[in-house]
mmCIF file of C-alpha atoms in Angstrom:
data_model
loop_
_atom_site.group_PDB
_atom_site.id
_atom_site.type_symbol
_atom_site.label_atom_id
_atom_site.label_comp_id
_atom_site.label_asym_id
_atom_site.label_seq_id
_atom_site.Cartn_x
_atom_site.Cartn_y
_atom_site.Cartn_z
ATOM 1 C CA UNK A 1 114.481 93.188 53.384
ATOM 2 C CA UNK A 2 111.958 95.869 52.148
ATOM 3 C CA UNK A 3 109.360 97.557 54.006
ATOM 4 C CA UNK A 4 108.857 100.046 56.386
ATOM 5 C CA UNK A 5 111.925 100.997 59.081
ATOM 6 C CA UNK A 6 109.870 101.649 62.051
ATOM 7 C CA UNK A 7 113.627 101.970 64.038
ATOM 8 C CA UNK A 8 114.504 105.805 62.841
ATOM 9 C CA UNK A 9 110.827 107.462 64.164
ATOM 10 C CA UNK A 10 110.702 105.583 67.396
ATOM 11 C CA UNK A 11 114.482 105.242 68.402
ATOM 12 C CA UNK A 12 114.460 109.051 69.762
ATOM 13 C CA UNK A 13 111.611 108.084 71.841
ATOM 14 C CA UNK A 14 112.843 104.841 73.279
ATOM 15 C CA UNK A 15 116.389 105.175 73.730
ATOM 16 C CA UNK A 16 117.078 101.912 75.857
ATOM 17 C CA UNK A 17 114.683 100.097 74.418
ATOM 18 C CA UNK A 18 116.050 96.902 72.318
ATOM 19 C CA UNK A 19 112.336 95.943 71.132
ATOM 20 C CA UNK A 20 112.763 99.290 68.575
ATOM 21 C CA UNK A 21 115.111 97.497 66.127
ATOM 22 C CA UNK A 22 112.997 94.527 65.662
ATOM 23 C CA UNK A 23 111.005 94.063 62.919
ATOM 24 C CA UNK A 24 107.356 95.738 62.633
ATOM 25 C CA UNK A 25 105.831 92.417 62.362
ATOM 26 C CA UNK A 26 107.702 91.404 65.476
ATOM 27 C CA UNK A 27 106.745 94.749 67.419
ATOM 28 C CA UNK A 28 102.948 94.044 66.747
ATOM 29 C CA UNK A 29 103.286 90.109 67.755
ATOM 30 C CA UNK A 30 105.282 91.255 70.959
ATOM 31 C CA UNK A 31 102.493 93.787 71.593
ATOM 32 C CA UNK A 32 99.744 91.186 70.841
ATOM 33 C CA UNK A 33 101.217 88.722 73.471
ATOM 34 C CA UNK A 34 101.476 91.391 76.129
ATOM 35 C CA UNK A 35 97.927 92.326 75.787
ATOM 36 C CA UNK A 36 97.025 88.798 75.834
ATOM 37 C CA UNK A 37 98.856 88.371 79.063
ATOM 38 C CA UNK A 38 97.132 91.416 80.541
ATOM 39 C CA UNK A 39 93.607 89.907 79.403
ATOM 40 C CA UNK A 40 94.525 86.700 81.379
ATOM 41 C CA UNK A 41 94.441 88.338 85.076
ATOM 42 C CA UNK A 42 90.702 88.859 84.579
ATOM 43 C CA UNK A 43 89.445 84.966 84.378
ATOM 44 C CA UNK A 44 85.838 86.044 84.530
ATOM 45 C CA UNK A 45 86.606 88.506 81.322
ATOM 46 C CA UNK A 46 85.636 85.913 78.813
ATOM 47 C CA UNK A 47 82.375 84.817 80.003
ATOM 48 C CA UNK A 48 81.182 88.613 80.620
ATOM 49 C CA UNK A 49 82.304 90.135 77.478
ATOM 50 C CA UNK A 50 82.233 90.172 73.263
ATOM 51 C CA UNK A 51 84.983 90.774 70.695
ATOM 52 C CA UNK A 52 84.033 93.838 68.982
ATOM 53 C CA UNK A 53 83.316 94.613 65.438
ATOM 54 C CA UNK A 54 87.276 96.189 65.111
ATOM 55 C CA UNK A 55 88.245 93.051 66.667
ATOM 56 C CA UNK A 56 89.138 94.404 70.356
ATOM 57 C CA UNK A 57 87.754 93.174 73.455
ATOM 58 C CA UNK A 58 86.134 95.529 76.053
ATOM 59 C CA UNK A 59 87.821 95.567 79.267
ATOM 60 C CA UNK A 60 85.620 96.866 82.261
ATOM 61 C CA UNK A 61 86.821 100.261 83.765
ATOM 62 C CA UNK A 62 85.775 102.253 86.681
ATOM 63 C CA UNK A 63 83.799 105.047 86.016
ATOM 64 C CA UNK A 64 84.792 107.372 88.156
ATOM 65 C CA UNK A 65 87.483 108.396 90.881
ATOM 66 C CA UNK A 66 86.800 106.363 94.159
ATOM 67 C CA UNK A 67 87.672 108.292 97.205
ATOM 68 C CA UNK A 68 87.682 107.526 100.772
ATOM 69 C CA UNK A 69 86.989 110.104 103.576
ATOM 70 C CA UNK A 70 87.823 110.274 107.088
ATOM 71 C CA UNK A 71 87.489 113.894 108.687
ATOM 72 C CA UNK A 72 89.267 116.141 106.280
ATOM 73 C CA UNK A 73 91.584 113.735 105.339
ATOM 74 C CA UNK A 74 90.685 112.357 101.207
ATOM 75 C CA UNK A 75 92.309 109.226 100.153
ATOM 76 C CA UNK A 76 92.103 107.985 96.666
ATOM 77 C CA UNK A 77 91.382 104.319 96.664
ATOM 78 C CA UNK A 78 90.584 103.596 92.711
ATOM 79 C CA UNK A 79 91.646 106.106 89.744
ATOM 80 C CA UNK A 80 88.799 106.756 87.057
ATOM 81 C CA UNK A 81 89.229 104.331 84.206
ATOM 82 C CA UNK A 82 91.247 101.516 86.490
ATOM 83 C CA UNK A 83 90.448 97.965 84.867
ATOM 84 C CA UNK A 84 88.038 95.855 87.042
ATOM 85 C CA UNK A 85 88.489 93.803 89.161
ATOM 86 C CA UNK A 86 90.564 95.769 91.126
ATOM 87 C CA UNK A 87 91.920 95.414 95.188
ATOM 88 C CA UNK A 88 93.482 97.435 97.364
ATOM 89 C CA UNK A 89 94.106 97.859 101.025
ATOM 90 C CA UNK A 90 94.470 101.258 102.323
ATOM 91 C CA UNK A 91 95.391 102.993 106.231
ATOM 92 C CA UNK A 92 93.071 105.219 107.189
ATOM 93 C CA UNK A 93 94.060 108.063 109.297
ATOM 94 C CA UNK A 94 92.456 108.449 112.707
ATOM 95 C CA UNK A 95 88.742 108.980 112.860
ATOM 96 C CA UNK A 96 85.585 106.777 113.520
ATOM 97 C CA UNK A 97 83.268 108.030 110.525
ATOM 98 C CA UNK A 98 83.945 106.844 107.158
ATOM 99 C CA UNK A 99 83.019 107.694 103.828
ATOM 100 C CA UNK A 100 83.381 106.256 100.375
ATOM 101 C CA UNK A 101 83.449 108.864 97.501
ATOM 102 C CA UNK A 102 82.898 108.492 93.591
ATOM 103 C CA UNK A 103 84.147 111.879 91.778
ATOM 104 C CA UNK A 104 83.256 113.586 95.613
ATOM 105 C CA UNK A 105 79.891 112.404 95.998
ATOM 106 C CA UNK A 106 78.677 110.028 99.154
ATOM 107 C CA UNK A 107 78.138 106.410 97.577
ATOM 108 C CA UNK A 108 78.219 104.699 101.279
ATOM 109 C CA UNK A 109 79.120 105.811 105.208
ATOM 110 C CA UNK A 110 80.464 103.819 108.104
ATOM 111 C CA UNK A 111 80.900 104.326 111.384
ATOM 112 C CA UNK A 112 83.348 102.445 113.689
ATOM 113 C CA UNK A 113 84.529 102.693 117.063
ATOM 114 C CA UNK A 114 86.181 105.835 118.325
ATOM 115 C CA UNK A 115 90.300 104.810 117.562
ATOM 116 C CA UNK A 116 93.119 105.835 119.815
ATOM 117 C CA UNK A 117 96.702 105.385 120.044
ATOM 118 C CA UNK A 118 96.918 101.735 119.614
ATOM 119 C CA UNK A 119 93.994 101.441 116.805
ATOM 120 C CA UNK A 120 95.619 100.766 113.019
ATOM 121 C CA UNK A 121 92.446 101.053 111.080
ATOM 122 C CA UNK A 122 92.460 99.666 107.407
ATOM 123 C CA UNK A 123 90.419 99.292 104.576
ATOM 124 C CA UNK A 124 90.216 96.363 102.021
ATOM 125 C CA UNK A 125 88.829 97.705 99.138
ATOM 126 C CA UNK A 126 87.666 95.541 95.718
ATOM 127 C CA UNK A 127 85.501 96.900 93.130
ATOM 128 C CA UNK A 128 84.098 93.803 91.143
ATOM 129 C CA UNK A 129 83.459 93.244 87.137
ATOM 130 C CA UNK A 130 79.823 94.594 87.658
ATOM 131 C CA UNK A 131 81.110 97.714 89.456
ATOM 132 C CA UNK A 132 79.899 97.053 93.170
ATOM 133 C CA UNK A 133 81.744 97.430 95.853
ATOM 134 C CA UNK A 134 83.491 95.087 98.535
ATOM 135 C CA UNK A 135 85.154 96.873 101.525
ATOM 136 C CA UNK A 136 86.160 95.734 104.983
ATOM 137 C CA UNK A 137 87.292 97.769 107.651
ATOM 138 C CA UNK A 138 89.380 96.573 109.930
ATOM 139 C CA UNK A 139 90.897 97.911 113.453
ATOM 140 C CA UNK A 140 93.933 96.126 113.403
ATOM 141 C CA UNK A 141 94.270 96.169 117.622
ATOM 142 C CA UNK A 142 90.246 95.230 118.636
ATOM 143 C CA UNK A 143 90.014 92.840 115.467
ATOM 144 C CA UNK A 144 86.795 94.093 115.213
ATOM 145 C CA UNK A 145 85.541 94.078 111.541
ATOM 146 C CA UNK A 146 82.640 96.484 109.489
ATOM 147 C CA UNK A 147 81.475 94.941 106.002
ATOM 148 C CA UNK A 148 80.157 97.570 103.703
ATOM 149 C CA UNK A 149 78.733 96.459 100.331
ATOM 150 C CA UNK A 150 77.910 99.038 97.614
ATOM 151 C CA UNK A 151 75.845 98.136 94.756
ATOM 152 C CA UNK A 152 76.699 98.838 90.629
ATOM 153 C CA UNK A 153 75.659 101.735 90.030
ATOM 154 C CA UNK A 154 72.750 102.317 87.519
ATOM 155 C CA UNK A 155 73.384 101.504 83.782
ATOM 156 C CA UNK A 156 76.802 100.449 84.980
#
């Protein structure tokens, strides 16, 4: 067959890799199908966005680094740049007040009851399509339950 051997640059890089002696044509159909797949998690993608005039399909990011506060202890809930939707659940460390950074800046503070020894306290955490945010916290031994809900930020 002629053509380009794509094998000889990229075989250093990928040793293991079996998916470096296939054909080009084959790499960029592989590749194709696995961005395909990764486009099919977000249902709602279709309806809410455009293909490009290079033929790509923006994919909703964060834009910025979401934090969340409690005392002096800094937990990072979403990385900058994470496709949307995105969930996560996080334990908090002890403390009753709360707050939700973007790139260190207060976007939203809660205050629950004072935890002790038997108090887990968790947060559900889900940043939508639109960029607002979803969280739940949850003390795991009263049940007791604080909704917080963060709108999209301008121009988002």
């Amino acid at each position: 067959s002629s053509g380009i051997n794509a094998e000889w640059p990229l075989r250093p890089g990928f040793p293991e890799s079996s998916i470096v002696s296939q054909a080009p044509d084959e790499i960029i159909s592989l590749g194709a199908a696995t961005h395909a797949g990764m486009l099919s998690k977000f249902p709602n993608l279709s309806a809410k966005s455009e293909v490009e005039g290079n033929g790509t399909v923006g994919i909703p990011l964060t834009p910025s680094n979401i934090e969340v506060r409690v005392g002096d202890v800094v937990t990072q809930a979403v990385a900058k740049n994470t496709p949307l939707p995105y969930k996560t659940d996080i334990e908090l460390p002890e403390g009753n007040v709360i707050v939700i950074e973007a790139d260190g800046k207060c976007i939203a503070k809660a205050e629950v009851a004072g935890s002790d020894d038997k108090s887990k306290v968790s947060l559900h955490f889900e940043i939508l399509e639109d960029c607002s945010i979803e969280a739940i916290i949850k003390d795991s031994f009263t049940n007791e339950r604080t909704a917080v809900h963060i709108p999209p930020p301008k121009g988002a």
